[in-house]
Amino acid sequence: MANIKQESFGKLSDGSEAKIFTLRNTKGNELKVTDYGARIVSVRFRDKSYTNKFVLKTYDDVAGYEKDDDAGVVFVDEGKDFAKIIWNAESTTEGVKFTAELGGKSAEIIYSISNDNEVSIRYNATGAADISTQLVFSADALPDSDISPYSEGAAKGKISGKNIYDIIDQPAEVLMEIGMFGYDPGCPIDYLEAGLKNAADIFSAPASIDLKVYATQNKLHVEELDGGFAIRTGGTKSADGKISGQTVYVFKNRK
């Protein structure tokens, strides 16, 4: 289980206070999340030269996220209503769990980070048609990135424009190592049991950082933005009408 620290993250325009939670693994890498919109605030990853890289589009306090409709957003029914409220927060053995209810819909997000730099986002919703999450990555930290989607007929290339890739329905191929979720009693995640599939490999040669994306859904949304790029993944509706999904981002150094 990662160490978790809770602090104030400033106040919203209506005067309500937001909190920020820092999850740190044994390698000193960090995941920060806030109860405002259940958003990911930042991911700090040390590159091969042990330099800290903040790989996401990041603001210093909650005021920045109140104005930004893209960074770390959770969409419910394609809307951003859930991104504009304070969620209930709870530290668990997995990480930080956020829950919220709004307009007859409910949603839950669980964020985790493992000792092998796996950032897990597990989510579900009821009373809704869909739920999805979006991370905006910084071009300063991951410049000149190539993407290799696990999609039929898709070729490796630069991240450009807006693309939706059909993920091949193939179980994730993961080399399990000590410290990864499958070996960490505090964060027990089995890639195969969870239904995770290879979604994409992203590599920034200037930063020598690999980003591997695994998802349970069948489509991967990738969009070039000013100063970076966005990755969006969503859930899958089951027979009982519940929507659930999981995305795992794995950061690796390539020497």
XYZ file of C-alpha atoms in Angstrom:
255
model
C 0.000 0.000 0.000
C 1.282 3.468 -0.883
C 1.755 6.090 1.800
C -1.123 8.579 1.704
C -1.020 12.196 2.895
C -4.024 14.550 3.027
C -3.764 18.359 2.793
C -5.815 21.428 1.897
C -5.900 22.240 -1.809
C -7.352 25.736 -1.518
C -10.879 27.088 -1.866
C -13.371 27.181 -4.705
C -15.167 30.353 -5.774
C -18.115 29.466 -3.510
C -15.801 29.277 -0.477
C -15.820 25.484 -0.079
C -12.460 23.868 0.619
C -10.943 21.143 -1.517
C -8.501 18.493 -0.318
C -5.529 16.939 -2.067
C -4.255 13.418 -1.402
C -0.669 12.385 -2.142
C 0.080 8.690 -2.717
C 3.778 7.851 -2.739
C 5.337 4.491 -3.568
C 8.622 3.088 -2.259
C 10.520 4.483 -5.251
C 9.567 8.037 -4.357
C 7.161 8.492 -7.252
C 3.885 10.217 -6.469
C 0.254 10.345 -7.509
C -1.827 13.345 -6.369
C -5.636 13.372 -6.496
C -8.243 15.861 -5.303
C -11.800 15.487 -4.053
C -12.858 18.319 -6.391
C -14.214 16.335 -9.321
C -12.297 13.227 -8.182
C -9.525 14.404 -10.501
C -5.928 13.336 -10.827
C -3.839 16.406 -10.069
C -0.365 15.160 -10.933
C 1.906 12.184 -11.448
C 5.545 12.623 -10.474
C 7.895 10.134 -12.084
C 11.678 10.031 -11.782
C 13.378 9.495 -15.101
C 16.562 7.452 -15.642
C 18.695 10.378 -14.458
C 16.579 10.574 -11.263
C 15.100 13.896 -12.342
C 11.506 14.495 -11.243
C 9.097 14.721 -14.179
C 5.541 15.957 -13.661
C 3.922 14.190 -16.586
C 0.428 15.712 -16.435
C -1.004 19.156 -17.038
C -0.939 20.495 -13.479
C -2.149 23.491 -11.455
C -0.890 24.652 -8.072
C -4.295 24.729 -6.367
C -7.952 23.904 -6.931
C -8.706 27.290 -8.545
C -6.902 26.176 -11.704
C -9.025 23.042 -11.986
C -12.221 24.996 -11.376
C -11.449 26.943 -14.564
C -10.153 23.990 -16.604
C -12.715 21.555 -17.997
C -10.129 19.128 -19.405
C -7.459 18.248 -16.825
C -8.085 14.965 -15.026
C -11.817 15.043 -15.791
C -14.326 12.315 -14.922
C -17.226 12.269 -17.409
C -20.612 10.782 -16.499
C -22.999 10.568 -19.465
C -20.491 12.721 -21.391
C -21.224 15.596 -19.009
C -18.883 17.381 -16.631
C -21.350 17.937 -13.771
C -19.481 15.455 -11.564
C -16.236 17.306 -12.323
C -17.579 20.445 -10.636
C -18.492 19.051 -7.205
C -16.654 17.893 -4.091
C -16.696 14.101 -3.823
C -16.620 12.056 -0.608
C -13.080 10.770 -0.042
C -11.772 7.746 1.854
C -8.283 6.255 2.189
C -8.339 2.482 1.651
C -5.827 -0.350 1.391
C -5.858 0.164 -2.396
C -5.427 3.924 -2.393
C -8.004 6.725 -2.334
C -11.684 6.072 -3.055
C -14.033 8.857 -4.162
C -17.820 8.546 -4.268
C -20.531 10.992 -5.343
C -24.254 11.163 -6.156
C -25.853 13.726 -8.423
C -29.162 13.849 -10.296
C -30.098 10.250 -9.553
C -26.689 8.983 -10.674
C -23.848 7.700 -8.533
C -20.182 7.183 -9.317
C -17.095 5.724 -7.646
C -13.413 6.187 -8.516
C -10.476 4.389 -6.865
C -6.943 5.655 -7.528
C -3.845 3.587 -6.736
C -0.115 3.611 -7.388
C 2.087 0.535 -7.107
C 5.775 0.115 -6.394
C 6.307 -0.571 -10.096
C 4.870 2.822 -11.075
C 1.486 1.534 -12.168
C -1.217 4.175 -11.794
C -4.600 2.464 -11.622
C -7.971 4.148 -12.150
C -10.933 1.890 -11.336
C -14.394 3.326 -11.741
C -18.082 2.459 -11.821
C -21.411 4.229 -12.057
C -25.107 3.473 -11.648
C -28.084 5.251 -13.180
C -25.917 6.516 -16.035
C -25.272 5.549 -19.633
C -21.504 5.766 -19.436
C -18.516 6.882 -17.381
C -15.043 7.763 -18.594
C -11.865 9.433 -17.397
C -9.403 11.707 -19.160
C -5.791 12.550 -18.396
C -3.955 15.413 -20.076
C -0.227 14.734 -20.454
C 2.341 17.516 -20.640
C 4.455 17.916 -23.764
C 7.152 19.491 -21.604
C 7.580 16.200 -19.712
C 6.797 13.870 -22.651
C 7.925 15.765 -25.771
C 7.773 14.403 -29.314
C 5.782 11.316 -28.287
C 5.138 8.341 -30.580
C 2.069 6.149 -30.112
C 1.703 2.483 -31.048
C -1.993 1.595 -30.599
C -3.124 -1.997 -30.177
C -5.706 -1.464 -32.896
C -6.231 -3.415 -36.101
C -4.474 -1.650 -38.956
C -3.179 1.226 -36.807
C 0.451 2.135 -37.385
C 3.003 3.676 -35.073
C 3.227 7.438 -35.445
C 3.313 10.836 -33.759
C 0.333 11.841 -31.642
C -1.534 14.168 -33.945
C -5.101 15.449 -34.221
C -7.938 13.511 -32.642
C -8.178 9.727 -33.022
C -10.378 6.937 -31.708
C -8.742 3.509 -31.787
C -10.589 0.180 -31.597
C -8.649 -1.811 -29.009
C -8.002 -5.401 -30.042
C -9.904 -7.757 -27.760
C -6.768 -9.460 -26.504
C -5.745 -10.021 -22.858
C -2.972 -7.797 -21.556
C 0.525 -9.216 -21.840
C 2.273 -8.035 -18.695
C 5.636 -9.130 -17.380
C 4.887 -9.352 -13.674
C 7.661 -8.139 -11.400
C 8.074 -7.843 -7.657
C 6.222 -4.705 -6.582
C 3.605 -4.775 -9.322
C -0.055 -5.033 -8.358
C -0.137 -8.796 -8.746
C 2.585 -9.141 -6.087
C 1.553 -6.276 -3.813
C -0.946 -7.391 -1.113
C -1.938 -3.742 -0.596
C -2.955 -3.292 -4.231
C -4.178 -6.683 -5.484
C -4.975 -6.233 -9.180
C -4.878 -9.102 -11.611
C -4.639 -7.849 -15.201
C -6.316 -10.926 -16.635
C -9.060 -11.230 -14.019
C -9.865 -7.527 -14.364
C -10.191 -7.903 -18.128
C -7.454 -5.394 -18.919
C -6.201 -5.318 -22.498
C -3.182 -3.781 -24.193
C -4.393 -0.379 -25.407
C -1.300 1.573 -26.476
C 2.420 2.096 -26.022
C 3.597 5.707 -25.943
C 7.282 6.619 -26.031
C 9.009 9.962 -25.672
C 12.548 9.579 -27.010
C 13.810 12.936 -25.656
C 12.603 12.009 -22.147
C 13.440 8.285 -22.535
C 10.091 7.487 -20.886
C 7.726 4.681 -21.891
C 4.037 4.983 -21.046
C 2.054 1.777 -21.396
C -1.741 1.993 -21.352
C -4.023 -0.898 -20.399
C -7.813 -0.639 -20.439
C -10.948 -2.733 -20.068
C -12.907 -0.829 -22.717
C -12.891 -1.346 -26.479
C -11.997 2.166 -27.596
C -9.142 4.521 -26.829
C -9.524 8.271 -27.419
C -6.269 10.155 -28.029
C -6.229 13.862 -28.826
C -3.430 16.322 -29.476
C -3.841 19.489 -27.392
C -1.919 22.723 -27.007
C 1.010 21.836 -24.765
C 0.322 18.105 -24.653
C -2.136 15.322 -25.417
C -5.200 13.732 -23.793
C -6.003 10.056 -23.290
C -9.586 9.108 -22.525
C -10.937 5.691 -21.583
C -14.366 4.613 -20.392
C -16.386 1.869 -18.812
C -18.486 -0.995 -20.118
C -22.148 -1.568 -19.242
C -22.955 -5.010 -17.846
C -26.203 -6.948 -18.188
C -27.481 -5.534 -14.890
C -26.998 -1.971 -16.130
C -23.946 -1.189 -14.008
C -21.059 0.552 -15.733
C -17.538 -0.314 -14.677
C -14.042 -0.082 -16.023
C -10.373 0.205 -15.223
C -7.383 1.885 -16.804
C -3.766 1.313 -15.808
C -0.921 3.606 -16.858
C 2.580 2.166 -16.374
C 5.643 4.445 -16.469
C 9.022 2.974 -17.391
C 12.477 4.354 -18.084
C 14.080 3.290 -21.337
C 17.854 3.485 -21.378
